[in-house]
mmCIF file of C-alpha atoms in Angstrom:
data_model
loop_
_atom_site.group_PDB
_atom_site.id
_atom_site.type_symbol
_atom_site.label_atom_id
_atom_site.label_comp_id
_atom_site.label_asym_id
_atom_site.label_seq_id
_atom_site.Cartn_x
_atom_site.Cartn_y
_atom_site.Cartn_z
ATOM 1 C CA MET A 1053 14.665 19.472 -39.294
ATOM 2 C CA SER A 1054 10.946 20.293 -39.212
ATOM 3 C CA ALA A 1055 9.316 22.266 -36.402
ATOM 4 C CA GLU A 1056 6.999 19.415 -35.477
ATOM 5 C CA HIS A 1057 9.944 17.198 -34.479
ATOM 6 C CA ARG A 1058 11.967 19.887 -32.708
ATOM 7 C CA ALA A 1059 11.468 20.601 -29.017
ATOM 8 C CA PRO A 1060 11.177 24.261 -27.930
ATOM 9 C CA SER A 1061 14.684 24.062 -26.506
ATOM 10 C CA GLY A 1062 15.946 23.296 -30.005
ATOM 11 C CA HIS A 1063 16.966 19.700 -29.203
ATOM 12 C CA GLU A 1064 15.417 16.822 -31.008
ATOM 13 C CA ALA A 1065 14.579 13.707 -29.041
ATOM 14 C CA PRO A 1066 15.308 10.265 -30.538
ATOM 15 C CA GLY A 1067 12.616 9.154 -32.933
ATOM 16 C CA GLY A 1068 11.454 12.689 -33.647
ATOM 17 C CA HIS A 1069 9.561 13.017 -30.356
ATOM 18 C CA GLU A 1070 9.672 15.977 -28.020
ATOM 19 C CA ALA A 1071 12.480 16.065 -25.488
ATOM 20 C CA PRO A 1072 11.474 15.414 -21.864
ATOM 21 C CA GLY A 1073 10.546 18.551 -19.998
ATOM 22 C CA GLY A 1074 9.796 20.550 -23.163
ATOM 23 C CA HIS A 1075 6.287 21.680 -24.013
ATOM 24 C CA GLU A 1076 4.785 22.252 -27.413
ATOM 25 C CA ALA A 1077 1.954 24.636 -28.071
ATOM 26 C CA PRO A 1078 -1.376 22.798 -28.632
ATOM 27 C CA GLU A 1079 -1.462 23.838 -32.298
ATOM 28 C CA ASP A 1080 1.976 22.218 -32.854
ATOM 29 C CA ILE A 1081 0.872 18.804 -31.597
ATOM 30 C CA THR A 1082 0.711 16.091 -34.191
ATOM 31 C CA VAL A 1083 -1.473 13.093 -33.522
ATOM 32 C CA ARG A 1084 0.608 10.148 -34.699
ATOM 33 C CA ASP A 1085 -2.008 7.384 -34.759
ATOM 34 C CA PRO A 1086 -5.790 7.156 -34.662
ATOM 35 C CA ILE A 1087 -5.969 6.096 -31.016
ATOM 36 C CA SER A 1088 -3.817 8.765 -29.412
ATOM 37 C CA ALA A 1089 -5.287 11.450 -27.190
ATOM 38 C CA PRO A 1090 -3.779 14.423 -25.365
ATOM 39 C CA ASP A 1091 -2.671 13.911 -21.772
ATOM 40 C CA ALA A 1092 -3.084 16.462 -18.974
ATOM 41 C CA GLU A 1093 -0.323 18.641 -20.409
ATOM 42 C CA GLY A 1094 -1.659 18.488 -23.966
ATOM 43 C CA ARG A 1095 0.919 16.058 -25.409
ATOM 44 C CA PRO A 1096 -0.418 13.125 -27.405
ATOM 45 C CA ARG A 1097 -0.314 9.769 -25.695
ATOM 46 C CA ARG A 1098 -1.424 6.337 -26.755
ATOM 47 C CA VAL A 1099 -4.734 5.305 -25.227
ATOM 48 C CA THR A 1100 -5.458 1.645 -24.758
ATOM 49 C CA ARG A 1101 -8.441 -0.255 -23.420
ATOM 50 C CA ARG A 1102 -6.120 -2.522 -21.437
ATOM 51 C CA PHE A 1103 -6.004 -2.099 -17.712
ATOM 52 C CA PRO A 1104 -2.643 -0.912 -16.414
ATOM 53 C CA LEU A 1105 -0.475 -3.318 -14.453
ATOM 54 C CA PHE A 1106 -0.520 -0.957 -11.476
ATOM 55 C CA THR A 1107 -3.480 1.291 -10.709
ATOM 56 C CA LYS A 1108 -2.430 4.907 -10.309
ATOM 57 C CA ASP A 1109 -5.792 6.538 -9.700
ATOM 58 C CA THR A 1110 -9.221 5.772 -8.330
ATOM 59 C CA ALA A 1111 -12.350 7.293 -9.756
ATOM 60 C CA ARG A 1112 -14.968 8.511 -7.294
ATOM 61 C CA PRO A 1113 -18.220 6.585 -7.734
ATOM 62 C CA GLU A 1114 -21.091 8.566 -9.193
ATOM 63 C CA GLY A 1115 -23.076 10.128 -6.383
ATOM 64 C CA GLY A 1116 -20.000 10.076 -4.145
ATOM 65 C CA GLY A 1117 -20.015 13.825 -3.536
ATOM 66 C CA ARG A 1118 -21.000 15.468 -0.274
ATOM 67 C CA ALA A 1119 -24.585 14.895 0.826
ATOM 68 C CA ALA A 1120 -24.680 18.361 2.444
ATOM 69 C CA SER A 1121 -22.971 21.654 1.659
ATOM 70 C CA ARG A 1122 -19.259 22.190 2.259
ATOM 71 C CA ASP A 1123 -19.842 24.563 5.181
ATOM 72 C CA ALA A 1124 -21.807 21.931 7.146
ATOM 73 C CA PRO A 1125 -19.893 20.035 9.846
ATOM 74 C CA ALA A 1126 -18.307 16.719 8.807
ATOM 75 C CA PRO A 1127 -20.958 14.405 10.313
ATOM 76 C CA ALA A 1128 -23.781 16.339 8.649
ATOM 77 C CA ARG A 1129 -22.081 16.021 5.250
ATOM 78 C CA GLN A 1130 -22.172 12.233 5.562
ATOM 79 C CA TRP A 1131 -25.678 11.820 6.986
ATOM 80 C CA PRO A 1132 -26.744 8.951 4.624
ATOM 81 C CA VAL A 1133 -23.996 6.573 5.708
ATOM 82 C CA LEU A 1134 -24.432 7.641 9.345
ATOM 83 C CA ALA A 1135 -28.158 6.880 9.154
ATOM 84 C CA VAL A 1136 -27.514 3.384 7.756
ATOM 85 C CA LEU A 1137 -24.746 2.664 10.281
ATOM 86 C CA GLY A 1138 -26.806 4.068 13.142
ATOM 87 C CA LEU A 1139 -29.832 1.912 12.360
ATOM 88 C CA ALA A 1140 -27.653 -1.187 11.848
ATOM 89 C CA GLY A 1141 -25.879 -0.435 15.149
ATOM 90 C CA LEU A 1142 -29.241 -0.081 16.890
ATOM 91 C CA GLY A 1143 -30.231 -3.449 15.408
ATOM 92 C CA LEU A 1144 -27.055 -5.045 16.785
ATOM 93 C CA LEU A 1145 -27.718 -3.505 20.193
ATOM 94 C CA VAL A 1146 -31.320 -4.760 20.246
ATOM 95 C CA THR A 1147 -30.074 -8.212 19.199
ATOM 96 C CA ALA A 1148 -27.500 -8.157 22.018
ATOM 97 C CA PHE A 1149 -30.296 -7.503 24.523
ATOM 98 C CA GLY A 1150 -32.155 -10.639 23.447
ATOM 99 C CA GLN A 1151 -34.575 -9.471 20.755
ATOM 100 C CA PHE A 1152 -33.077 -11.388 17.834
ATOM 101 C CA ARG A 1153 -35.939 -10.978 15.377
ATOM 102 C CA ILE A 1154 -36.430 -7.222 15.924
ATOM 103 C CA GLY A 1155 -32.680 -6.560 15.812
ATOM 104 C CA THR A 1156 -32.105 -8.418 12.575
ATOM 105 C CA LEU A 1157 -35.160 -6.745 11.050
ATOM 106 C CA LEU A 1158 -33.598 -3.370 11.887
ATOM 107 C CA ILE A 1159 -30.325 -4.416 10.232
ATOM 108 C CA GLY A 1160 -32.168 -5.539 7.071
ATOM 109 C CA VAL A 1161 -34.239 -2.351 7.001
ATOM 110 C CA ALA A 1162 -31.034 -0.299 7.362
ATOM 111 C CA LEU A 1163 -29.598 -1.990 4.258
ATOM 112 C CA LEU A 1164 -32.840 -1.524 2.325
ATOM 113 C CA GLY A 1165 -32.888 2.134 3.363
ATOM 114 C CA GLY A 1166 -29.291 2.522 2.186
ATOM 115 C CA GLY A 1167 -30.227 1.065 -1.190
ATOM 116 C CA ALA A 1168 -33.242 3.385 -1.425
ATOM 117 C CA MET A 1169 -31.129 6.439 -0.560
ATOM 118 C CA ARG A 1170 -28.520 5.395 -3.131
ATOM 119 C CA TRP A 1171 -31.288 5.178 -5.734
ATOM 120 C CA LEU A 1172 -33.162 8.379 -4.898
ATOM 121 C CA LEU A 1173 -30.518 10.870 -3.766
ATOM 122 C CA PRO A 1174 -28.072 12.438 -6.224
ATOM 123 C CA ASP A 1175 -25.193 12.665 -3.703
ATOM 124 C CA VAL A 1176 -24.862 10.261 -0.791
ATOM 125 C CA GLY A 1177 -21.267 10.829 0.275
ATOM 126 C CA MET A 1178 -19.490 7.777 1.625
ATOM 127 C CA LEU A 1179 -22.547 5.583 1.086
ATOM 128 C CA ALA A 1180 -21.460 5.435 -2.566
ATOM 129 C CA VAL A 1181 -18.953 2.596 -2.814
ATOM 130 C CA ARG A 1182 -19.183 1.296 -6.365
ATOM 131 C CA SER A 1183 -21.438 2.246 -9.245
ATOM 132 C CA ARG A 1184 -24.994 3.260 -8.403
ATOM 133 C CA PHE A 1185 -26.398 0.048 -9.900
ATOM 134 C CA THR A 1186 -24.004 -2.191 -7.958
ATOM 135 C CA ASP A 1187 -24.692 -0.394 -4.668
ATOM 136 C CA ILE A 1188 -28.470 -0.581 -5.133
ATOM 137 C CA VAL A 1189 -28.470 -4.269 -6.080
ATOM 138 C CA THR A 1190 -26.066 -5.231 -3.283
ATOM 139 C CA CYS A 1191 -27.935 -3.355 -0.552
ATOM 140 C CA GLY A 1192 -31.307 -4.483 -1.886
ATOM 141 C CA VAL A 1193 -30.449 -8.171 -2.119
ATOM 142 C CA LEU A 1194 -28.643 -8.325 1.239
ATOM 143 C CA GLY A 1195 -31.371 -6.300 2.978
ATOM 144 C CA THR A 1196 -34.122 -8.478 1.518
ATOM 145 C CA VAL A 1197 -32.354 -11.705 2.494
ATOM 146 C CA ILE A 1198 -31.761 -10.498 6.066
ATOM 147 C CA VAL A 1199 -35.382 -9.357 6.461
ATOM 148 C CA MET A 1200 -36.708 -12.647 5.038
ATOM 149 C CA LEU A 1201 -34.462 -14.718 7.295
ATOM 150 C CA ALA A 1202 -35.500 -12.642 10.319
ATOM 151 C CA LEU A 1203 -39.167 -13.189 9.483
ATOM 152 C CA MET A 1204 -38.678 -16.954 9.045
ATOM 153 C CA ALA A 1205 -36.460 -17.493 12.131
ATOM 154 C CA GLN A 1206 -37.490 -20.204 14.557
ATOM 155 C CA PRO A 1207 -39.261 -20.487 16.981
ATOM 156 C CA ASP A 1208 -42.645 -19.120 15.931
ATOM 157 C CA PRO A 1209 -41.771 -17.676 12.506
ATOM 158 C CA TRP A 1210 -43.740 -14.616 11.416
ATOM 159 C CA LEU A 1211 -43.515 -15.785 7.788
ATOM 160 C CA GLN A 1212 -43.916 -19.365 6.609
ATOM 161 C CA ILE A 1213 -43.153 -20.375 3.051
ATOM 162 C CA PRO A 1214 -44.567 -23.893 2.515
ATOM 163 C CA PHE A 1215 -42.285 -25.037 -0.313
ATOM 164 C CA LEU A 1216 -39.169 -24.328 1.764
ATOM 165 C CA LYS A 1217 -40.224 -26.858 4.405
ATOM 166 C CA ASP A 1218 -40.915 -29.457 1.707
ATOM 167 C CA THR A 1219 -37.563 -28.744 0.071
ATOM 168 C CA LEU A 1220 -35.730 -29.156 3.361
ATOM 169 C CA HIS A 1221 -37.448 -32.469 4.121
ATOM 170 C CA PHE A 1222 -36.739 -33.707 0.587
ATOM 171 C CA THR A 1223 -33.020 -32.932 0.815
ATOM 172 C CA VAL A 1224 -32.449 -34.168 4.383
ATOM 173 C CA THR A 1225 -34.504 -37.362 4.595
ATOM 174 C CA ASN A 1226 -33.254 -40.774 3.496
ATOM 175 C CA GLU A 1227 -36.481 -41.793 1.756
#
């Protein structure tokens, strides 16, 4: 029996593989096919591009590290997400007190600011949800839409886009 098929305990596993619980030295590992790679303990395992049936791990999104040093208090380490939530909360409060347009503008600006921070800062803590690109596009599009809708809100819109009024009349009228 060759050394490459024998476990350190001296017992051979079925099929010539290492017995469970035994460890081979890295130089004794034989890669059995072109798509195998070592696992965390150095044993070869088959790598596939298929997604597993059950997810066992979650990767932290890039930029998802602390936004401040480890010795800073917890709120200071997460200042980007607190800034976005604080401004959005202020916008909701202003809206609750009757200033709809200003409040929704603050909410849209908070989302745009979150997208800008996600783009410019290397680590944004909990503001990083998905990939950097996805976070920037999502915050940018939602922030822009909310700001545009706040500017066009009736009565007395601050922004008028002529073709939108024509489009609305074309789709609603019977003529």
